[in-house]
Amino acid sequence: MSSWESKAQGDVYWMEQQLDHFNQNNKQTFPQRYYINSTWYNPGVGPVLLFLGGEGPLTSKWVQGGMLMDLAEKYQGLAVALEHRYYGESQPFPELPSENLKWLSSYQALGDVALFYEEISSAFSLDKSKTTWISFGCSYSGALSLWLREKYPHIIDGAYSGSSPVLATKKYVEYDETVQDAVGYSCLTHLTYAFDEIQKKIVTSEGKAELEKAFATCQPLDDDYYVKMFKYNVIGVLQDSVQYNNAPKGFPRVEMCKRLAQAKDKYEEYVKLTVEYNGGQCMDLSLNGLLNQTAAPENNYRTWWWQKATEFGYYKISPQNTALFFPEIDEEFHNQIADEIFEQPLKPDVDFTNNYYGAKNPDVSNVIITNGYYDPWSRLSILNDLPSGVQSVLYTSSGHCAPVYPVIKEGPDSTPEDVLLAIQKVSDFVGDVIKQKS
């Protein structure tokens, strides 16, 4: 298939999920959303292919096309997708103050899958001893997929882990360092000129007024807080253009660099790119969205910040002595945001997370990982095969999560050969896992 469409739409279902998997005295439950597509399923023969939701709402597209459905067609599999707790419609509480967020964690989310396994096994009368289960995910959910195989090997026979940041860290300088490496010398020169202009303007009242108008900030740059938040936001188009590159989101880095190269004024072109990137909306320098405690699908930034502030960090720290980024965007800056959002001092316990899951050396087998070499998140992933049974596949043409999207066979946006090769290796891996169970 070459699009999200398939013969049958992914039907939506709900299950009553246990709130706390580590306290049997807590009987609270919440409704958790999931999707099923049985178009290609051959009962008693095909595997269960499970896509894990991550830090945002889950939609039916994951069981309508792309890698999961191509594999379902090839291996006669049952495609299912489970939304992550506290995201989308799978909300345990109507409000999200800090005291209601203590059950939001990766290990609670893995416990959700264990009960979901029972739900699907019962609904389809699966023979657990013969049915192969393979988990899939990308980005945070890619890490979840690996961790699921690691912590629940009795139910998950194999795992695909795409672009997965398995190493938790409070100081992720390598993100922006990879961004600089990815754009190349010529584009870096153009970007440096644009950022030099920003740096010159932001130190004078007249310059700040120019920046407010050009970048369409929602708030005036009239105090240090908004200036720092402006710096935090203005690098977004650059970061995303490298992170996603050929994946269908934002500006590919090649397009961004091409536009900068052709423009007479590099600063003005970067302004245009940023305004387009923001979709015509003003650049919000406040934390109002993160302070919003209403549980809703569009409020996933608050819940993801909670996970970053408690488990993972993943804080993008600007490299020092660079013309491109801003040294004020440091660990303390991120800690202050977390403290303000959740009204308490919060620092991510990355040591616990890395010890619990094994970081870049997990005790796990039957896992295949794909990464874009120039994806800034790749430096937190596993880039080499592990003797325990982890296969690592790299591609250079594309960015974050590229293999999970629908294959485009023709035209200027056709899927690159190295991504097609990564997809083929995942397909071969799935076939091997199925053979092991049969």
GROMACS .gro file of C-alpha atoms in nm:
model
  438
    1MET     CA    1   0.000   0.000   0.000
    2SER     CA    2   0.115   0.354  -0.063
    3SER     CA    3  -0.124   0.558   0.151
    4TRP     CA    4  -0.299   0.553   0.487
    5GLU     CA    5  -0.607   0.397   0.328
    6SER     CA    6  -0.674   0.023   0.342
    7LYS     CA    7  -0.968  -0.202   0.263
    8ALA     CA    8  -1.113  -0.154   0.611
    9GLN     CA    9  -1.092   0.148   0.834
   10GLY     CA   10  -0.938   0.097   1.175
   11ASP     CA   11  -1.230   0.052   1.412
   12VAL     CA   12  -1.207   0.218   1.752
   13TYR     CA   13  -1.262   0.029   2.078
   14TRP     CA   14  -1.229   0.092   2.451
   15MET     CA   15  -1.116  -0.113   2.746
   16GLU     CA   16  -1.127  -0.053   3.120
   17GLN     CA   17  -0.762  -0.010   3.213
   18GLN     CA   18  -0.617  -0.038   3.563
   19LEU     CA   19  -0.479   0.292   3.692
   20ASP     CA   20  -0.201   0.150   3.909
   21HIS     CA   21  -0.035  -0.175   3.811
   22PHE     CA   22   0.189  -0.173   4.117
   23ASN     CA   23  -0.069  -0.132   4.392
   24GLN     CA   24  -0.335  -0.402   4.409
   25ASN     CA   25  -0.529  -0.200   4.666
   26ASN     CA   26  -0.596   0.072   4.411
   27LYS     CA   27  -0.907  -0.037   4.219
   28GLN     CA   28  -0.935   0.275   4.004
   29THR     CA   29  -0.972   0.228   3.630
   30PHE     CA   30  -1.000   0.450   3.325
   31PRO     CA   31  -1.117   0.402   2.965
   32GLN     CA   32  -0.830   0.340   2.723
   33ARG     CA   33  -0.870   0.372   2.348
   34TYR     CA   34  -0.741   0.129   2.090
   35TYR     CA   35  -0.784   0.050   1.721
   36ILE     CA   36  -0.812  -0.275   1.528
   37ASN     CA   37  -0.783  -0.359   1.160
   38SER     CA   38  -0.842  -0.725   1.071
   39THR     CA   39  -0.845  -0.678   0.693
   40TRP     CA   40  -0.558  -0.917   0.630
   41TYR     CA   41  -0.588  -1.132   0.942
   42ASN     CA   42  -0.581  -1.509   0.903
   43PRO     CA   43  -0.707  -1.646   1.240
   44GLY     CA   44  -0.479  -1.903   1.394
   45VAL     CA   45  -0.203  -1.828   1.144
   46GLY     CA   46  -0.115  -1.458   1.141
   47PRO     CA   47   0.066  -1.265   1.415
   48VAL     CA   48  -0.060  -0.977   1.625
   49LEU     CA   49   0.120  -0.659   1.520
   50LEU     CA   50   0.090  -0.406   1.802
   51PHE     CA   51   0.159  -0.037   1.748
   52LEU     CA   52   0.223   0.155   2.068
   53GLY     CA   53   0.098   0.510   2.106
   54GLY     CA   54   0.339   0.769   2.235
   55GLU     CA   55   0.334   1.127   2.360
   56GLY     CA   56   0.028   1.243   2.171
   57PRO     CA   57  -0.319   1.140   2.056
   58LEU     CA   58  -0.337   0.809   1.869
   59THR     CA   59  -0.535   0.800   1.546
   60SER     CA   60  -0.660   0.517   1.328
   61LYS     CA   61  -0.399   0.595   1.059
   62TRP     CA   62  -0.152   0.361   1.226
   63VAL     CA   63  -0.379   0.066   1.142
   64GLN     CA   64  -0.469   0.198   0.799
   65GLY     CA   65  -0.136   0.217   0.620
   66GLY     CA   66   0.239   0.244   0.649
   67MET     CA   67   0.477  -0.018   0.782
   68LEU     CA   68   0.229  -0.190   1.015
   69MET     CA   69  -0.033  -0.255   0.748
   70ASP     CA   70   0.222  -0.356   0.484
   71LEU     CA   71   0.346  -0.620   0.728
   72ALA     CA   72  -0.010  -0.720   0.822
   73GLU     CA   73  -0.082  -0.782   0.453
   74LYS     CA   74   0.239  -0.977   0.397
   75TYR     CA   75   0.212  -1.195   0.709
   76GLN     CA   76  -0.170  -1.212   0.739
   77GLY     CA   77  -0.152  -1.028   1.068
   78LEU     CA   78  -0.397  -0.862   1.303
   79ALA     CA   79  -0.310  -0.492   1.334
   80VAL     CA   80  -0.385  -0.327   1.669
   81ALA     CA   81  -0.280   0.006   1.816
   82LEU     CA   82  -0.303   0.112   2.182
   83GLU     CA   83  -0.318   0.475   2.291
   84HIS     CA   84  -0.081   0.576   2.570
   85ARG     CA   85  -0.240   0.662   2.904
   86TYR     CA   86  -0.291   1.037   2.966
   87TYR     CA   87  -0.277   1.113   2.592
   88GLY     CA   88  -0.553   1.161   2.338
   89GLU     CA   89  -0.884   1.031   2.474
   90SER     CA   90  -0.727   0.786   2.722
   91GLN     CA   91  -0.753   1.015   3.022
   92PRO     CA   92  -0.772   0.883   3.380
   93PHE     CA   93  -0.882   1.223   3.516
   94PRO     CA   94  -1.064   1.528   3.379
   95GLU     CA   95  -0.798   1.757   3.528
   96LEU     CA   96  -0.418   1.728   3.533
   97PRO     CA   97  -0.276   1.885   3.851
   98SER     CA   98   0.051   1.732   3.965
   99GLU     CA   99  -0.117   1.498   4.213
  100ASN     CA  100  -0.313   1.336   3.928
  101LEU     CA  101  -0.002   1.279   3.718
  102LYS     CA  102   0.182   1.039   3.947
  103TRP     CA  103   0.048   0.739   3.751
  104LEU     CA  104   0.188   0.875   3.426
  105SER     CA  105   0.507   0.684   3.357
  106SER     CA  106   0.660   0.450   3.102
  107TYR     CA  107   0.647   0.153   3.338
  108GLN     CA  108   0.275   0.206   3.408
  109ALA     CA  109   0.224   0.229   3.029
  110LEU     CA  110   0.399  -0.106   2.984
  111GLY     CA  111   0.166  -0.253   3.243
  112ASP     CA  112  -0.125  -0.131   3.030
  113VAL     CA  113  -0.001  -0.347   2.744
  114ALA     CA  114  -0.001  -0.658   2.962
  115LEU     CA  115  -0.375  -0.616   3.028
  116PHE     CA  116  -0.434  -0.520   2.664
  117TYR     CA  117  -0.270  -0.848   2.565
  118GLU     CA  118  -0.532  -1.031   2.769
  119GLU     CA  119  -0.811  -0.818   2.615
  120ILE     CA  120  -0.712  -0.899   2.257
  121SER     CA  121  -0.633  -1.263   2.329
  122SER     CA  122  -0.980  -1.309   2.473
  123ALA     CA  123  -1.163  -1.109   2.205
  124PHE     CA  124  -1.006  -1.311   1.922
  125SER     CA  125  -0.979  -1.645   2.110
  126LEU     CA  126  -0.604  -1.652   2.050
  127ASP     CA  127  -0.392  -1.952   2.138
  128LYS     CA  128  -0.128  -1.776   2.347
  129SER     CA  129   0.123  -2.057   2.302
  130LYS     CA  130   0.111  -2.026   1.923
  131THR     CA  131   0.025  -1.662   1.847
  132THR     CA  132   0.321  -1.436   1.775
  133TRP     CA  133   0.308  -1.084   1.921
  134ILE     CA  134   0.540  -0.818   1.781
  135SER     CA  135   0.540  -0.460   1.910
  136PHE     CA  136   0.611  -0.148   1.705
  137GLY     CA  137   0.682   0.209   1.796
  138CYS     CA  138   0.879   0.515   1.696
  139SER     CA  139   1.047   0.791   1.896
  140TYR     CA  140   0.936   0.759   2.261
  141SER     CA  141   0.699   0.476   2.167
  142GLY     CA  142   0.995   0.311   1.990
  143ALA     CA  143   1.177   0.306   2.323
  144LEU     CA  144   0.858   0.170   2.481
  145SER     CA  145   0.852  -0.109   2.224
  146LEU     CA  146   1.204  -0.218   2.314
  147TRP     CA  147   1.132  -0.190   2.686
  148LEU     CA  148   0.812  -0.391   2.642
  149ARG     CA  149   1.005  -0.680   2.490
  150GLU     CA  150   1.263  -0.646   2.769
  151LYS     CA  151   1.019  -0.639   3.061
  152TYR     CA  152   0.742  -0.864   2.919
  153PRO     CA  153   0.920  -1.124   2.703
  154HIS     CA  154   0.654  -1.382   2.794
  155ILE     CA  155   0.395  -1.192   2.590
  156ILE     CA  156   0.602  -1.000   2.332
  157ASP     CA  157   0.806  -1.218   2.099
  158GLY     CA  158   0.985  -0.942   1.910
  159ALA     CA  159   0.999  -0.565   1.886
  160TYR     CA  160   1.059  -0.294   1.628
  161SER     CA  161   1.210   0.017   1.785
  162GLY     CA  162   1.230   0.316   1.551
  163SER     CA  163   1.430   0.631   1.628
  164SER     CA  164   1.418   0.540   1.996
  165PRO     CA  165   1.587   0.754   2.265
  166VAL     CA  166   1.661   0.474   2.512
  167LEU     CA  167   1.920   0.675   2.705
  168ALA     CA  168   1.771   0.924   2.950
  169THR     CA  169   1.976   1.239   3.006
  170LYS     CA  170   1.935   1.579   3.168
  171LYS     CA  171   2.187   1.746   2.936
  172TYR     CA  172   2.135   1.653   2.574
  173VAL     CA  173   2.387   1.878   2.399
  174GLU     CA  174   2.430   1.630   2.114
  175TYR     CA  175   2.087   1.718   1.973
  176ASP     CA  176   2.193   2.062   1.852
  177GLU     CA  177   2.545   1.940   1.771
  178THR     CA  178   2.389   1.687   1.533
  179VAL     CA  179   2.174   1.963   1.383
  180GLN     CA  180   2.490   2.160   1.303
  181ASP     CA  181   2.660   1.855   1.150
  182ALA     CA  182   2.356   1.765   0.943
  183VAL     CA  183   2.307   2.096   0.762
  184GLY     CA  184   2.663   2.108   0.628
  185TYR     CA  185   2.916   2.389   0.599
  186SER     CA  186   2.741   2.605   0.339
  187CYS     CA  187   2.401   2.600   0.506
  188LEU     CA  188   2.563   2.650   0.845
  189THR     CA  189   2.719   2.969   0.709
  190HIS     CA  190   2.379   3.101   0.599
  191LEU     CA  191   2.218   3.011   0.929
  192THR     CA  192   2.502   3.173   1.123
  193TYR     CA  193   2.440   3.498   0.938
  194ALA     CA  194   2.069   3.483   1.022
  195PHE     CA  195   2.134   3.412   1.389
  196ASP     CA  196   2.401   3.682   1.407
  197GLU     CA  197   2.131   3.928   1.302
  198ILE     CA  198   1.896   3.797   1.571
  199GLN     CA  199   2.170   3.833   1.833
  200LYS     CA  200   2.246   4.191   1.725
  201LYS     CA  201   1.882   4.296   1.731
  202ILE     CA  202   1.787   4.138   2.060
  203VAL     CA  203   2.021   4.358   2.267
  204THR     CA  204   1.855   4.690   2.174
  205SER     CA  205   1.502   4.819   2.223
  206GLU     CA  206   1.470   4.899   1.853
  207GLY     CA  207   1.596   4.555   1.759
  208LYS     CA  208   1.355   4.381   1.994
  209ALA     CA  209   1.067   4.574   1.838
  210GLU     CA  210   1.183   4.458   1.495
  211LEU     CA  211   1.198   4.095   1.612
  212GLU     CA  212   0.851   4.117   1.769
  213LYS     CA  213   0.705   4.234   1.439
  214ALA     CA  214   0.905   4.006   1.210
  215PHE     CA  215   0.851   3.684   1.405
  216ALA     CA  216   0.498   3.779   1.514
  217THR     CA  217   0.551   3.712   1.883
  218CYS     CA  218   0.237   3.695   2.094
  219GLN     CA  219   0.411   3.884   2.375
  220PRO     CA  220   0.651   4.179   2.367
  221LEU     CA  221   1.020   4.114   2.432
  222ASP     CA  222   1.010   4.351   2.726
  223ASP     CA  223   1.167   4.137   2.996
  224ASP     CA  224   1.440   3.874   3.028
  225TYR     CA  225   1.189   3.592   3.060
  226TYR     CA  226   1.024   3.655   2.725
  227VAL     CA  227   1.363   3.712   2.561
  228LYS     CA  228   1.481   3.373   2.680
  229MET     CA  229   1.156   3.207   2.568
  230PHE     CA  230   1.195   3.375   2.229
  231LYS     CA  231   1.541   3.222   2.194
  232TYR     CA  232   1.400   2.885   2.297
  233ASN     CA  233   1.128   2.905   2.029
  234VAL     CA  234   1.312   3.066   1.740
  235ILE     CA  235   1.538   2.765   1.680
  236GLY     CA  236   1.235   2.535   1.634
  237VAL     CA  237   1.218   2.545   1.254
  238LEU     CA  238   1.589   2.464   1.230
  239GLN     CA  239   1.566   2.176   1.475
  240ASP     CA  240   1.257   2.020   1.317
  241SER     CA  241   1.386   2.057   0.962
  242VAL     CA  242   1.679   1.836   1.058
  243GLN     CA  243   1.489   1.600   1.287
  244TYR     CA  244   1.220   1.505   1.039
  245ASN     CA  245   1.398   1.579   0.711
  246ASN     CA  246   1.222   1.353   0.456
  247ALA     CA  247   0.956   1.232   0.697
  248PRO     CA  248   0.624   1.406   0.622
  249LYS     CA  249   0.641   1.688   0.874
  250GLY     CA  250   0.777   2.041   0.865
  251PHE     CA  251   1.048   2.155   0.624
  252PRO     CA  252   1.307   1.900   0.510
  253ARG     CA  253   1.653   2.030   0.591
  254VAL     CA  254   1.742   2.022   0.220
  255GLU     CA  255   1.451   2.255   0.140
  256MET     CA  256   1.538   2.488   0.426
  257CYS     CA  257   1.901   2.508   0.319
  258LYS     CA  258   1.807   2.555  -0.047
  259ARG     CA  259   1.581   2.848   0.037
  260LEU     CA  260   1.849   3.008   0.250
  261ALA     CA  261   2.108   2.962  -0.024
  262GLN     CA  262   1.887   3.129  -0.285
  263ALA     CA  263   1.780   3.418  -0.063
  264LYS     CA  264   1.966   3.747  -0.075
  265ASP     CA  265   1.894   3.818   0.290
  266LYS     CA  266   1.945   3.505   0.503
  267TYR     CA  267   1.788   3.661   0.812
  268GLU     CA  268   1.470   3.761   0.627
  269GLU     CA  269   1.440   3.414   0.476
  270TYR     CA  270   1.475   3.250   0.817
  271VAL     CA  271   1.199   3.479   0.941
  272LYS     CA  272   0.976   3.364   0.653
  273LEU     CA  273   1.053   2.999   0.727
  274THR     CA  274   0.964   3.048   1.093
  275VAL     CA  275   0.637   3.227   1.021
  276GLU     CA  276   0.538   2.951   0.777
  277TYR     CA  277   0.642   2.688   1.031
  278ASN     CA  278   0.412   2.850   1.289
  279GLY     CA  279   0.123   2.830   1.043
  280GLY     CA  280   0.053   3.200   1.056
  281GLN     CA  281  -0.007   3.189   1.432
  282CYS     CA  282   0.179   3.422   1.663
  283MET     CA  283   0.480   3.281   1.848
  284ASP     CA  284   0.359   3.217   2.202
  285LEU     CA  285   0.632   3.290   2.455
  286SER     CA  286   0.421   3.208   2.759
  287LEU     CA  287   0.371   2.879   2.941
  288ASN     CA  288  -0.009   2.911   2.930
  289GLY     CA  289  -0.050   2.591   2.729
  290LEU     CA  290   0.164   2.394   2.973
  291LEU     CA  291  -0.012   2.544   3.274
  292ASN     CA  292  -0.351   2.435   3.140
  293GLN     CA  293  -0.466   2.148   3.363
  294THR     CA  294  -0.763   2.036   3.157
  295ALA     CA  295  -0.726   1.682   3.026
  296ALA     CA  296  -0.779   1.698   2.650
  297PRO     CA  297  -0.624   1.550   2.335
  298GLU     CA  298  -0.462   1.882   2.244
  299ASN     CA  299  -0.306   1.919   2.590
  300ASN     CA  300  -0.036   1.657   2.541
  301TYR     CA  301   0.249   1.906   2.598
  302ARG     CA  302   0.179   1.922   2.970
  303THR     CA  303   0.177   1.546   3.010
  304TRP     CA  304   0.492   1.502   2.801
  305TRP     CA  305   0.670   1.765   3.008
  306TRP     CA  306   0.576   1.565   3.317
  307GLN     CA  307   0.744   1.256   3.175
  308LYS     CA  308   1.050   1.456   3.075
  309ALA     CA  309   1.069   1.625   3.415
  310THR     CA  310   1.035   1.299   3.610
  311GLU     CA  311   1.180   1.016   3.397
  312PHE     CA  312   1.376   1.113   3.089
  313GLY     CA  313   1.506   1.468   3.081
  314TYR     CA  314   1.571   1.476   2.707
  315TYR     CA  315   1.646   1.844   2.763
  316LYS     CA  316   1.794   2.003   2.449
  317ILE     CA  317   2.089   2.196   2.590
  318SER     CA  318   2.253   2.449   2.360
  319PRO     CA  319   2.620   2.388   2.282
  320GLN     CA  320   2.851   2.650   2.424
  321ASN     CA  321   3.068   2.877   2.207
  322THR     CA  322   2.844   2.850   1.902
  323ALA     CA  323   2.701   3.120   1.678
  324LEU     CA  324   2.385   2.920   1.606
  325PHE     CA  325   2.230   2.849   1.942
  326PHE     CA  326   2.183   3.034   2.268
  327PRO     CA  327   2.386   2.939   2.580
  328GLU     CA  328   2.099   3.045   2.809
  329ILE     CA  329   1.907   2.734   2.700
  330ASP     CA  330   2.073   2.513   2.960
  331GLU     CA  331   1.968   2.252   3.214
  332GLU     CA  332   1.864   2.514   3.470
  333PHE     CA  333   1.637   2.678   3.210
  334HIS     CA  334   1.450   2.350   3.161
  335ASN     CA  335   1.432   2.283   3.535
  336GLN     CA  336   1.279   2.627   3.590
  337ILE     CA  337   1.012   2.560   3.329
  338ALA     CA  338   0.924   2.228   3.495
  339ASP     CA  339   0.913   2.388   3.840
  340GLU     CA  340   0.678   2.659   3.715
  341ILE     CA  341   0.450   2.421   3.529
  342PHE     CA  342   0.405   2.177   3.813
  343GLU     CA  343   0.448   2.415   4.108
  344GLN     CA  344   0.714   2.205   4.275
  345PRO     CA  345   1.086   2.137   4.224
  346LEU     CA  346   1.121   1.857   3.971
  347LYS     CA  347   1.432   1.702   3.828
  348PRO     CA  348   1.425   1.389   3.611
  349ASP     CA  349   1.553   1.076   3.780
  350VAL     CA  350   1.753   0.965   3.478
  351ASP     CA  351   1.973   0.732   3.686
  352PHE     CA  352   1.669   0.527   3.787
  353THR     CA  353   1.539   0.520   3.429
  354ASN     CA  354   1.873   0.410   3.285
  355ASN     CA  355   1.929   0.148   3.553
  356TYR     CA  356   1.576   0.014   3.517
  357TYR     CA  357   1.585  -0.025   3.139
  358GLY     CA  358   1.958  -0.068   3.076
  359ALA     CA  359   2.004   0.248   2.866
  360LYS     CA  360   2.212   0.159   2.558
  361ASN     CA  361   2.289  -0.190   2.682
  362PRO     CA  362   1.949  -0.343   2.765
  363ASP     CA  363   1.910  -0.707   2.858
  364VAL     CA  364   1.688  -0.789   2.561
  365SER     CA  365   1.677  -1.002   2.247
  366ASN     CA  366   1.470  -1.013   1.927
  367VAL     CA  367   1.473  -0.639   1.870
  368ILE     CA  368   1.542  -0.442   1.553
  369ILE     CA  369   1.617  -0.070   1.571
  370THR     CA  370   1.622   0.182   1.287
  371ASN     CA  371   1.770   0.531   1.305
  372GLY     CA  372   1.845   0.818   1.074
  373TYR     CA  373   2.213   0.897   1.123
  374TYR     CA  374   2.139   1.271   1.108
  375ASP     CA  375   1.828   1.246   1.323
  376PRO     CA  376   1.930   1.448   1.632
  377TRP     CA  377   1.763   1.191   1.859
  378SER     CA  378   1.978   0.909   1.724
  379ARG     CA  379   2.260   0.980   1.970
  380LEU     CA  380   2.034   0.858   2.250
  381SER     CA  381   1.953   0.538   2.063
  382ILE     CA  382   2.149   0.218   1.994
  383LEU     CA  383   2.354   0.257   1.676
  384ASN     CA  384   2.534  -0.078   1.677
  385ASP     CA  385   2.425  -0.441   1.692
  386LEU     CA  386   2.428  -0.588   2.043
  387PRO     CA  387   2.536  -0.948   2.108
  388SER     CA  388   2.221  -1.005   2.314
  389GLY     CA  389   2.012  -0.999   1.997
  390VAL     CA  390   1.955  -0.636   1.903
  391GLN     CA  391   1.996  -0.546   1.535
  392SER     CA  392   2.066  -0.182   1.448
  393VAL     CA  393   1.996  -0.039   1.103
  394LEU     CA  394   2.104   0.311   0.996
  395TYR     CA  395   1.990   0.525   0.705
  396THR     CA  396   2.132   0.866   0.608
  397SER     CA  397   1.879   1.010   0.362
  398SER     CA  398   1.590   1.074   0.598
  399GLY     CA  399   1.500   1.176   0.948
  400HIS     CA  400   1.299   1.077   1.250
  401CYS     CA  401   1.069   0.774   1.213
  402ALA     CA  402   1.091   0.768   0.830
  403PRO     CA  403   1.045   0.387   0.789
  404VAL     CA  404   0.705   0.374   0.962
  405TYR     CA  405   0.533   0.602   0.709
  406PRO     CA  406   0.369   0.483   0.385
  407VAL     CA  407   0.611   0.404   0.106
  408ILE     CA  408   0.595   0.648  -0.185
  409LYS     CA  409   0.702   0.464  -0.501
  410GLU     CA  410   0.729   0.744  -0.755
  411GLY     CA  411   0.787   1.116  -0.786
  412PRO     CA  412   1.019   1.366  -0.621
  413ASP     CA  413   0.905   1.260  -0.273
  414SER     CA  414   0.958   0.889  -0.335
  415THR     CA  415   1.096   0.688  -0.043
  416PRO     CA  416   1.480   0.679  -0.055
  417GLU     CA  417   1.658   0.351  -0.121
  418ASP     CA  418   1.826   0.331   0.219
  419VAL     CA  419   1.489   0.372   0.393
  420LEU     CA  420   1.343   0.100   0.169
  421LEU     CA  421   1.633  -0.124   0.270
  422ALA     CA  422   1.564  -0.055   0.639
  423ILE     CA  423   1.196  -0.143   0.585
  424GLN     CA  424   1.296  -0.467   0.413
  425LYS     CA  425   1.521  -0.561   0.705
  426VAL     CA  426   1.231  -0.500   0.945
  427SER     CA  427   1.009  -0.721   0.727
  428ASP     CA  428   1.269  -0.998   0.729
  429PHE     CA  429   1.300  -0.963   1.106
  430VAL     CA  430   0.924  -1.002   1.151
  431GLY     CA  431   0.930  -1.315   0.936
  432ASP     CA  432   1.210  -1.463   1.149
  433VAL     CA  433   1.024  -1.392   1.475
  434ILE     CA  434   0.712  -1.562   1.339
  435LYS     CA  435   0.914  -1.868   1.239
  436GLN     CA  436   1.061  -1.892   1.589
  437LYS     CA  437   0.712  -1.920   1.740
  438SER     CA  438   0.573  -2.169   1.485
   0.00000   0.00000   0.00000
